mmCIF file of C-alpha atoms and ligand atoms in Angstrom:
data_model
loop_
_atom_site.group_PDB
_atom_site.id
_atom_site.type_symbol
_atom_site.label_atom_id
_atom_site.label_comp_id
_atom_site.label_asym_id
_atom_site.label_seq_id
_atom_site.Cartn_x
_atom_site.Cartn_y
_atom_site.Cartn_z
ATOM 1 C CA MET A 287 0.000 0.000 0.000
ATOM 2 C CA ASN A 288 1.294 3.384 -1.032
ATOM 3 C CA GLU A 289 1.153 5.607 2.055
ATOM 4 C CA ALA A 290 0.526 8.720 0.012
ATOM 5 C CA PHE A 291 -3.022 7.361 -0.525
ATOM 6 C CA THR A 292 -5.559 6.536 2.142
ATOM 7 C CA GLY A 293 -9.130 5.377 2.688
ATOM 8 C CA THR A 294 -11.374 2.392 3.155
ATOM 9 C CA GLY A 295 -13.169 2.559 -0.199
ATOM 10 C CA ILE A 296 -12.055 1.107 -3.517
ATOM 11 C CA VAL A 297 -10.587 4.517 -4.445
ATOM 12 C CA LYS A 298 -7.858 5.648 -2.040
ATOM 13 C CA ARG A 299 -7.582 9.404 -1.776
ATOM 14 C CA TYR A 300 -4.286 11.246 -2.010
ATOM 15 C CA ARG A 301 -3.477 12.477 1.486
ATOM 16 C CA LYS A 302 -2.556 15.943 0.302
ATOM 17 C CA ASN A 303 -5.785 16.665 -1.570
ATOM 18 C CA PRO A 304 -6.805 19.049 -2.945
ATOM 19 C CA ILE A 305 -3.972 19.030 -5.477
ATOM 20 C CA LEU A 306 -4.934 22.247 -7.262
ATOM 21 C CA THR A 307 -6.951 25.273 -6.165
ATOM 22 C CA LYS A 308 -7.569 28.776 -7.460
ATOM 23 C CA ALA A 309 -4.668 29.968 -5.283
ATOM 24 C CA ASP A 310 -2.325 28.059 -7.613
ATOM 25 C CA VAL A 311 -3.520 29.890 -10.729
ATOM 26 C CA PRO A 312 -1.517 32.976 -11.756
ATOM 27 C CA TYR A 313 -4.525 34.744 -13.343
ATOM 28 C CA PRO A 314 -7.848 35.593 -11.691
ATOM 29 C CA VAL A 315 -10.228 32.610 -11.419
ATOM 30 C CA GLU A 316 -12.807 31.530 -8.868
ATOM 31 C CA THR A 317 -12.624 27.739 -9.221
ATOM 32 C CA VAL A 318 -10.348 24.955 -10.513
ATOM 33 C CA HIS A 319 -12.156 21.744 -11.363
ATOM 34 C CA ASN A 320 -13.277 19.013 -13.791
ATOM 35 C CA ALA A 321 -9.878 18.484 -15.417
ATOM 36 C CA GLY A 322 -8.744 16.098 -18.116
ATOM 37 C CA VAL A 323 -5.326 14.537 -17.469
ATOM 38 C CA VAL A 324 -2.893 12.555 -19.643
ATOM 39 C CA ARG A 325 0.725 11.468 -19.572
ATOM 40 C CA PHE A 326 2.780 13.187 -22.259
ATOM 41 C CA GLU A 327 6.553 12.894 -22.706
ATOM 42 C CA ASN A 328 7.244 11.716 -19.144
ATOM 43 C CA ARG A 329 5.043 14.301 -17.538
ATOM 44 C CA TYR A 330 1.395 14.729 -16.704
ATOM 45 C CA ILE A 331 -0.657 17.370 -18.442
ATOM 46 C CA MET A 332 -3.836 18.644 -16.846
ATOM 47 C CA LEU A 333 -6.427 20.783 -18.613
ATOM 48 C CA PHE A 334 -8.747 22.213 -15.992
ATOM 49 C CA ARG A 335 -11.889 24.310 -15.977
ATOM 50 C CA SER A 336 -12.139 27.582 -14.092
ATOM 51 C CA HIS A 337 -15.029 29.925 -13.507
ATOM 52 C CA LEU A 338 -14.347 33.576 -14.093
ATOM 53 C CA ARG A 339 -16.089 36.234 -12.038
ATOM 54 C CA ASN A 340 -18.748 36.613 -14.692
ATOM 55 C CA GLY A 341 -19.746 32.982 -14.058
ATOM 56 C CA ARG A 342 -18.446 31.723 -17.400
ATOM 57 C CA SER A 343 -15.690 29.145 -17.736
ATOM 58 C CA ILE A 344 -12.278 28.915 -19.397
ATOM 59 C CA ILE A 345 -9.720 26.094 -19.592
ATOM 60 C CA GLY A 346 -6.248 26.313 -18.056
ATOM 61 C CA MET A 347 -3.255 24.004 -18.195
ATOM 62 C CA ALA A 348 -1.008 22.573 -15.472
ATOM 63 C CA GLU A 349 2.007 20.253 -15.654
ATOM 64 C CA SER A 350 3.535 17.775 -13.236
ATOM 65 C CA GLN A 351 6.354 15.260 -13.003
ATOM 66 C CA ASP A 352 4.547 12.949 -10.590
ATOM 67 C CA GLY A 353 0.859 13.546 -11.302
ATOM 68 C CA LEU A 354 0.421 14.988 -7.826
ATOM 69 C CA ASN A 355 2.266 18.311 -7.704
ATOM 70 C CA PHE A 356 1.112 20.516 -10.558
ATOM 71 C CA SER A 357 2.202 23.967 -11.663
ATOM 72 C CA VAL A 358 -0.083 26.111 -13.755
ATOM 73 C CA ARG A 359 0.915 27.844 -16.974
ATOM 74 C CA SER A 360 0.816 31.610 -16.906
ATOM 75 C CA GLN A 361 -1.845 31.831 -19.621
ATOM 76 C CA PRO A 362 -5.109 29.895 -20.100
ATOM 77 C CA PHE A 363 -5.051 27.067 -22.657
ATOM 78 C CA LEU A 364 -8.482 27.575 -24.248
ATOM 79 C CA VAL A 365 -10.853 30.504 -23.863
ATOM 80 C CA PRO A 366 -14.114 31.099 -25.751
ATOM 81 C CA ALA A 367 -13.446 31.928 -29.408
ATOM 82 C CA GLN A 368 -13.820 35.641 -30.047
ATOM 83 C CA LYS A 369 -14.482 35.479 -33.760
ATOM 84 C CA GLY A 370 -15.399 33.060 -36.508
ATOM 85 C CA PHE A 371 -17.754 30.088 -36.500
ATOM 86 C CA PHE A 372 -16.955 28.871 -32.972
ATOM 87 C CA ALA A 373 -17.536 32.237 -31.284
ATOM 88 C CA GLU A 374 -21.315 32.000 -31.601
ATOM 89 C CA TYR A 375 -21.356 28.640 -29.782
ATOM 90 C CA GLU A 376 -18.788 29.407 -27.046
ATOM 91 C CA GLU A 377 -20.197 32.737 -25.918
ATOM 92 C CA PHE A 378 -21.144 31.414 -22.452
ATOM 93 C CA GLY A 379 -17.903 29.515 -21.889
ATOM 94 C CA VAL A 380 -15.880 26.360 -22.452
ATOM 95 C CA GLU A 381 -16.126 23.609 -19.822
ATOM 96 C CA ASP A 382 -15.130 20.132 -18.680
ATOM 97 C CA PRO A 383 -12.303 19.178 -21.088
ATOM 98 C CA ARG A 384 -11.435 15.555 -21.780
ATOM 99 C CA ILE A 385 -8.040 14.743 -23.332
ATOM 100 C CA ASN A 386 -8.473 11.736 -25.610
ATOM 101 C CA LEU A 387 -5.300 10.122 -26.924
ATOM 102 C CA VAL A 388 -6.472 8.728 -30.266
ATOM 103 C CA GLU A 389 -3.949 7.216 -32.660
ATOM 104 C CA GLY A 390 -1.110 9.435 -31.429
ATOM 105 C CA GLU A 391 -3.038 12.712 -31.356
ATOM 106 C CA PHE A 392 -4.522 14.472 -28.367
ATOM 107 C CA LEU A 393 -8.149 15.252 -29.093
ATOM 108 C CA ILE A 394 -9.768 17.605 -26.648
ATOM 109 C CA THR A 395 -13.518 17.381 -26.258
ATOM 110 C CA TYR A 396 -15.060 20.263 -24.323
ATOM 111 C CA SER A 397 -18.513 21.628 -23.606
ATOM 112 C CA ALA A 398 -19.270 24.778 -25.584
ATOM 113 C CA TYR A 399 -22.043 26.837 -23.982
ATOM 114 C CA SER A 400 -24.050 29.527 -25.707
ATOM 115 C CA ARG A 401 -27.547 30.972 -25.949
ATOM 116 C CA HIS A 402 -28.197 28.085 -28.368
ATOM 117 C CA GLY A 403 -27.521 25.389 -25.744
ATOM 118 C CA VAL A 404 -24.568 23.181 -24.876
ATOM 119 C CA ARG A 405 -22.729 21.180 -27.502
ATOM 120 C CA ILE A 406 -19.320 19.568 -27.768
ATOM 121 C CA GLY A 407 -16.298 21.151 -29.383
ATOM 122 C CA LEU A 408 -13.402 19.076 -30.712
ATOM 123 C CA ALA A 409 -9.893 20.512 -30.709
ATOM 124 C CA ARG A 410 -6.545 18.914 -31.471
ATOM 125 C CA THR A 411 -3.023 19.360 -30.129
ATOM 126 C CA ARG A 412 0.172 17.421 -30.641
ATOM 127 C CA ASP A 413 2.373 19.378 -28.241
ATOM 128 C CA PHE A 414 0.088 21.236 -25.795
ATOM 129 C CA GLU A 415 1.569 24.457 -27.151
ATOM 130 C CA ASN A 416 -0.641 24.910 -30.192
ATOM 131 C CA VAL A 417 -4.298 23.985 -30.193
ATOM 132 C CA GLU A 418 -6.547 23.887 -33.223
ATOM 133 C CA ARG A 419 -10.331 23.748 -33.151
ATOM 134 C CA ILE A 420 -11.658 21.142 -35.589
ATOM 135 C CA ALA A 421 -15.444 21.084 -35.339
ATOM 136 C CA LEU A 422 -18.501 21.167 -33.132
ATOM 137 C CA ILE A 423 -19.398 17.513 -33.072
ATOM 138 C CA THR A 424 -22.826 17.443 -31.452
ATOM 139 C CA GLN A 425 -26.030 19.383 -31.691
ATOM 140 C CA PRO A 426 -27.448 20.781 -28.458
ATOM 141 C CA ASP A 427 -28.012 19.520 -25.930
ATOM 142 C CA CYS A 428 -25.211 17.051 -25.414
ATOM 143 C CA ARG A 429 -22.263 16.927 -23.018
ATOM 144 C CA ASN A 430 -19.524 14.615 -21.716
ATOM 145 C CA VAL A 431 -18.044 13.239 -24.949
ATOM 146 C CA VAL A 432 -15.119 10.804 -24.567
ATOM 147 C CA ILE A 433 -13.483 9.182 -27.596
ATOM 148 C CA PHE A 434 -12.082 5.646 -27.587
ATOM 149 C CA PRO A 435 -8.317 5.452 -28.279
ATOM 150 C CA GLU A 436 -8.811 2.966 -31.143
ATOM 151 C CA LYS A 437 -11.069 2.576 -34.158
ATOM 152 C CA PHE A 438 -13.612 -0.250 -34.487
ATOM 153 C CA ASN A 439 -14.233 -1.593 -37.991
ATOM 154 C CA GLY A 440 -12.570 1.519 -39.358
ATOM 155 C CA LEU A 441 -14.716 3.936 -37.340
ATOM 156 C CA TYR A 442 -13.951 6.193 -34.412
ATOM 157 C CA ALA A 443 -16.264 5.610 -31.454
ATOM 158 C CA ARG A 444 -17.353 7.881 -28.655
ATOM 159 C CA LEU A 445 -19.509 7.790 -25.553
ATOM 160 C CA ASP A 446 -21.726 10.788 -25.012
ATOM 161 C CA ARG A 447 -24.722 12.006 -23.055
ATOM 162 C CA PRO A 448 -27.541 13.671 -24.941
ATOM 163 C CA HIS A 449 -30.253 15.372 -22.883
ATOM 164 C CA SER A 450 -33.909 14.414 -23.146
ATOM 165 C CA GLN A 451 -37.092 15.631 -21.472
ATOM 166 C CA ILE A 452 -38.727 12.215 -21.368
ATOM 167 C CA THR A 453 -36.110 9.866 -19.979
ATOM 168 C CA PRO A 454 -33.265 10.131 -17.481
ATOM 169 C CA TRP A 455 -30.069 11.340 -19.145
ATOM 170 C CA SER A 456 -28.100 8.281 -20.239
ATOM 171 C CA ILE A 457 -24.827 7.135 -21.830
ATOM 172 C CA TRP A 458 -24.907 6.575 -25.600
ATOM 173 C CA ILE A 459 -22.357 5.454 -28.187
ATOM 174 C CA SER A 460 -21.882 6.818 -31.696
ATOM 175 C CA TYR A 461 -19.414 6.359 -34.540
ATOM 176 C CA SER A 462 -17.584 8.441 -37.108
ATOM 177 C CA PRO A 463 -15.346 7.892 -40.139
ATOM 178 C CA ASP A 464 -13.622 11.279 -39.762
ATOM 179 C CA LEU A 465 -14.225 12.550 -36.166
ATOM 180 C CA ILE A 466 -16.528 15.235 -37.588
ATOM 181 C CA HIS A 467 -19.636 13.391 -38.783
ATOM 182 C CA TRP A 468 -21.143 11.060 -36.170
ATOM 183 C CA GLY A 469 -23.969 8.553 -36.337
ATOM 184 C CA GLY A 470 -25.070 5.004 -35.625
ATOM 185 C CA SER A 471 -26.104 6.201 -32.148
ATOM 186 C CA ARG A 472 -27.324 3.670 -29.600
ATOM 187 C CA ILE A 473 -28.149 3.878 -25.936
ATOM 188 C CA LEU A 474 -25.854 1.781 -23.716
ATOM 189 C CA ILE A 475 -26.392 2.578 -20.036
ATOM 190 C CA LYS A 476 -29.386 4.142 -18.281
ATOM 191 C CA PRO A 477 -29.715 5.407 -14.726
ATOM 192 C CA ALA A 478 -31.219 2.733 -12.485
ATOM 193 C CA PRO A 479 -34.435 3.644 -10.630
ATOM 194 C CA TYR A 480 -33.976 4.345 -6.910
ATOM 195 C CA HIS A 481 -30.265 3.925 -7.248
ATOM 196 C CA TRP A 482 -27.297 6.210 -6.544
ATOM 197 C CA ASP A 483 -27.401 7.349 -10.188
ATOM 198 C CA GLU A 484 -31.171 7.445 -10.729
ATOM 199 C CA MET A 485 -31.336 11.091 -11.841
ATOM 200 C CA LYS A 486 -28.708 11.076 -14.614
ATOM 201 C CA ILE A 487 -25.385 9.615 -15.688
ATOM 202 C CA GLY A 488 -22.663 10.695 -18.083
ATOM 203 C CA PRO A 489 -19.262 9.572 -19.329
ATOM 204 C CA GLY A 490 -16.344 10.803 -17.221
ATOM 205 C CA ALA A 491 -12.788 9.807 -18.102
ATOM 206 C CA PRO A 492 -11.880 8.649 -21.624
ATOM 207 C CA PRO A 493 -12.113 4.826 -21.610
ATOM 208 C CA LEU A 494 -9.062 2.932 -20.344
ATOM 209 C CA LYS A 495 -7.969 -0.259 -22.103
ATOM 210 C CA THR A 496 -7.635 -3.314 -19.858
ATOM 211 C CA GLU A 497 -7.205 -6.997 -20.752
ATOM 212 C CA LYS A 498 -10.846 -7.622 -19.864
ATOM 213 C CA GLY A 499 -12.466 -4.656 -21.552
ATOM 214 C CA TRP A 500 -12.683 -0.884 -21.786
ATOM 215 C CA LEU A 501 -13.044 0.614 -18.335
ATOM 216 C CA ASN A 502 -15.540 3.476 -18.373
ATOM 217 C CA ILE A 503 -15.460 5.698 -15.288
ATOM 218 C CA PHE A 504 -18.683 7.725 -15.310
ATOM 219 C CA HIS A 505 -20.614 10.052 -13.033
ATOM 220 C CA GLY A 506 -24.055 9.398 -11.617
ATOM 221 C CA VAL A 507 -26.397 11.758 -9.819
ATOM 222 C CA PHE A 508 -28.974 11.196 -7.092
ATOM 223 C CA PRO A 509 -31.580 13.852 -6.184
ATOM 224 C CA THR A 510 -32.148 14.596 -2.491
ATOM 225 C CA MET A 511 -34.141 17.192 -0.536
ATOM 226 C CA ASP A 512 -30.798 18.964 -0.106
ATOM 227 C CA GLY A 513 -29.873 18.989 -3.809
ATOM 228 C CA ALA A 514 -28.118 16.547 -6.099
ATOM 229 C CA ILE A 515 -25.199 14.280 -5.125
ATOM 230 C CA TYR A 516 -22.608 13.542 -7.819
ATOM 231 C CA ARG A 517 -20.736 10.238 -7.463
ATOM 232 C CA LEU A 518 -18.507 8.104 -9.705
ATOM 233 C CA GLY A 519 -19.195 4.612 -11.007
ATOM 234 C CA VAL A 520 -17.603 2.109 -13.405
ATOM 235 C CA ALA A 521 -18.669 0.014 -16.369
ATOM 236 C CA LEU A 522 -16.797 -2.401 -18.620
ATOM 237 C CA HIS A 523 -17.259 -2.479 -22.413
ATOM 238 C CA GLN A 524 -16.189 -5.294 -24.731
ATOM 239 C CA LEU A 525 -12.763 -4.693 -26.281
ATOM 240 C CA ASP A 526 -13.663 -5.349 -29.910
ATOM 241 C CA ASP A 527 -17.203 -3.967 -29.681
ATOM 242 C CA PRO A 528 -17.642 -1.186 -27.111
ATOM 243 C CA ALA A 529 -21.392 -1.107 -27.723
ATOM 244 C CA ARG A 530 -21.522 -4.358 -25.745
ATOM 245 C CA VAL A 531 -21.546 -3.595 -22.038
ATOM 246 C CA ILE A 532 -19.996 -6.469 -20.087
ATOM 247 C CA GLY A 533 -21.074 -5.058 -16.752
ATOM 248 C CA VAL A 534 -22.070 -1.886 -14.923
ATOM 249 C CA ALA A 535 -21.001 -1.996 -11.294
ATOM 250 C CA ASP A 536 -23.984 -1.798 -8.974
ATOM 251 C CA GLU A 537 -22.037 0.227 -6.393
ATOM 252 C CA TRP A 538 -20.487 3.651 -6.760
ATOM 253 C CA ILE A 539 -16.698 3.865 -6.434
ATOM 254 C CA LEU A 540 -16.404 7.392 -5.044
ATOM 255 C CA GLN A 541 -18.724 9.829 -3.309
ATOM 256 C CA PRO A 542 -18.228 13.299 -1.821
ATOM 257 C CA GLU A 543 -16.681 12.899 1.640
ATOM 258 C CA ASP A 544 -13.812 15.314 2.145
ATOM 259 C CA PRO A 545 -14.828 18.832 3.225
ATOM 260 C CA TRP A 546 -13.822 20.304 -0.185
ATOM 261 C CA GLU A 547 -16.049 17.750 -1.934
ATOM 262 C CA VAL A 548 -19.022 18.264 0.356
ATOM 263 C CA THR A 549 -18.860 22.065 0.415
ATOM 264 C CA GLY A 550 -17.889 24.527 -2.272
ATOM 265 C CA TYR A 551 -19.252 26.250 -5.350
ATOM 266 C CA VAL A 552 -21.673 23.325 -5.863
ATOM 267 C CA HIS A 553 -22.073 21.085 -2.793
ATOM 268 C CA ASN A 554 -21.659 17.317 -2.853
ATOM 269 C CA VAL A 555 -19.876 16.847 -6.157
ATOM 270 C CA VAL A 556 -17.114 14.531 -7.306
ATOM 271 C CA PHE A 557 -16.869 14.777 -11.095
ATOM 272 C CA THR A 558 -14.169 13.238 -13.283
ATOM 273 C CA CYS A 559 -12.925 14.130 -16.749
ATOM 274 C CA GLY A 560 -9.703 12.101 -16.643
ATOM 275 C CA ALA A 561 -7.896 9.030 -15.327
ATOM 276 C CA VAL A 562 -4.475 7.566 -16.061
ATOM 277 C CA LEU A 563 -3.632 3.847 -16.028
ATOM 278 C CA GLU A 564 -0.202 3.513 -14.414
ATOM 279 C CA PRO A 565 2.343 0.755 -15.088
ATOM 280 C CA ASP A 566 1.761 -0.615 -11.551
ATOM 281 C CA ARG A 567 -1.878 -1.392 -12.506
ATOM 282 C CA MET A 568 -3.269 1.444 -10.455
ATOM 283 C CA VAL A 569 -5.717 3.843 -12.026
ATOM 284 C CA ARG A 570 -5.008 7.406 -10.997
ATOM 285 C CA ILE A 571 -8.373 9.149 -11.035
ATOM 286 C CA TYR A 572 -8.677 12.930 -11.084
ATOM 287 C CA TRP A 573 -11.864 14.635 -9.962
ATOM 288 C CA GLY A 574 -13.261 18.049 -9.273
ATOM 289 C CA GLY A 575 -14.423 18.548 -5.672
ATOM 290 C CA ALA A 576 -17.609 20.615 -5.260
ATOM 291 C CA ASP A 577 -16.872 22.380 -8.572
ATOM 292 C CA SER A 578 -14.131 24.224 -6.683
ATOM 293 C CA VAL A 579 -10.838 22.282 -6.469
ATOM 294 C CA MET A 580 -8.998 19.358 -8.090
ATOM 295 C CA CYS A 581 -8.384 16.109 -6.211
ATOM 296 C CA THR A 582 -6.845 12.753 -7.021
ATOM 297 C CA GLY A 583 -6.814 9.208 -5.767
ATOM 298 C CA GLN A 584 -6.083 5.748 -7.028
ATOM 299 C CA ALA A 585 -7.686 2.340 -7.337
ATOM 300 C CA SER A 586 -6.480 -1.036 -8.539
ATOM 301 C CA VAL A 587 -7.543 -1.556 -12.146
ATOM 302 C CA ASP A 588 -8.188 -5.226 -11.358
ATOM 303 C CA GLU A 589 -10.533 -4.339 -8.494
ATOM 304 C CA LEU A 590 -12.442 -1.864 -10.656
ATOM 305 C CA VAL A 591 -12.820 -4.455 -13.413
ATOM 306 C CA GLU A 592 -13.912 -7.108 -10.890
ATOM 307 C CA LEU A 593 -16.554 -4.772 -9.492
ATOM 308 C CA CYS A 594 -18.080 -4.449 -12.981
ATOM 309 C CA VAL A 595 -17.978 -8.202 -13.576
ATOM 310 C CA ASN A 596 -18.857 -9.577 -10.142
ATOM 311 C CA LYS A 597 -21.380 -7.036 -8.865
ATOM 312 C CA PRO A 598 -23.209 -5.877 -11.978
ATOM 313 C CA ARG A 599 -26.631 -4.362 -12.469
ATOM 314 C CA PRO A 600 -28.544 -4.286 -15.761
ATOM 315 C CA PRO A 601 -27.164 -1.553 -18.058
ATOM 316 C CA LEU A 602 -30.590 -0.576 -19.397
HETATM 317 C C1 BMA B 202 -22.907 19.172 -14.327
HETATM 318 C C2 BMA B 202 -21.815 19.879 -15.070
HETATM 319 C C3 BMA B 202 -20.492 19.657 -14.374
HETATM 320 C C4 BMA B 202 -20.600 20.001 -12.894
HETATM 321 C C5 BMA B 202 -21.807 19.319 -12.279
HETATM 322 C C6 BMA B 202 -22.032 19.734 -10.832
HETATM 323 O O1 BMA B 202 -24.152 19.392 -14.928
HETATM 324 O O2 BMA B 202 -22.084 21.256 -15.142
HETATM 325 O O3 BMA B 202 -19.536 20.499 -14.971
HETATM 326 O O4 BMA B 202 -19.444 19.563 -12.231
HETATM 327 O O5 BMA B 202 -22.958 19.643 -13.014
HETATM 328 O O6 BMA B 202 -22.276 21.104 -10.746
#
């Protein structure tokens, strides 16, 4: 057991959480949360969301040698486009970036908010110095897009979460030949009635490849008289056909417990946009606490996979 991590649950929290707060950011922001994280050239790159004082969000970047101690770049990484096609759809902010490593390129999927709703923007970087917007890849309203690292039958695949008035918000899959045009959509996982995720679910970290399947770490929300509680759960998708769900774990893997998860900008939230599978078979999970700070912890990939296989609930 690594003494830097502690806890009785399946996810052990880093003892020195939170790992990043607004005090670490060299430009004015009110929050630091919901970050995507990847390993790149022997370091960890974090793209995190921050609220500005007008209530709209931008995306900053932090770097780390060990995935625990991060330093923030002096300038934000992605702010709402000021002109051109994207400006109309990013007017209210850019949020919740995922960094998807797909065939050697880093594809960033982020929520683009505007008076027309929320849709997903796709941007690309190879070096985290230059970033290029490619397309808006969903209509409104849709959030939480993560792209699988590999193609299936020649097609890219993504998990996403469209919104609907007549059913709880669920996890879907869709496919694309070019990352721009998507279709073949199918529902994969629905919230379970009177369950920790009964209100809504959505993809969290980009799927991690394991021997037994793609590990999908997602968020689930339960409504209470005191507001919603955001927790994390896991599901396993078949390696050669991610539309086949091998198992959705019945139990959550992480819930708000530390003071900075229970209290903050939005109470009772743990929300992930990124996780890294380490060579020692631990999954380092990164999550926003109460939409205010960034935290991390780790879990054994084998235990997470077992939870999906041995304690499943119906996906739909
Ligand atoms: C969701 C998103 C997340 C946020 C969560 C809790 O709808 O807006 O970015 O972390 O709510 O506020």
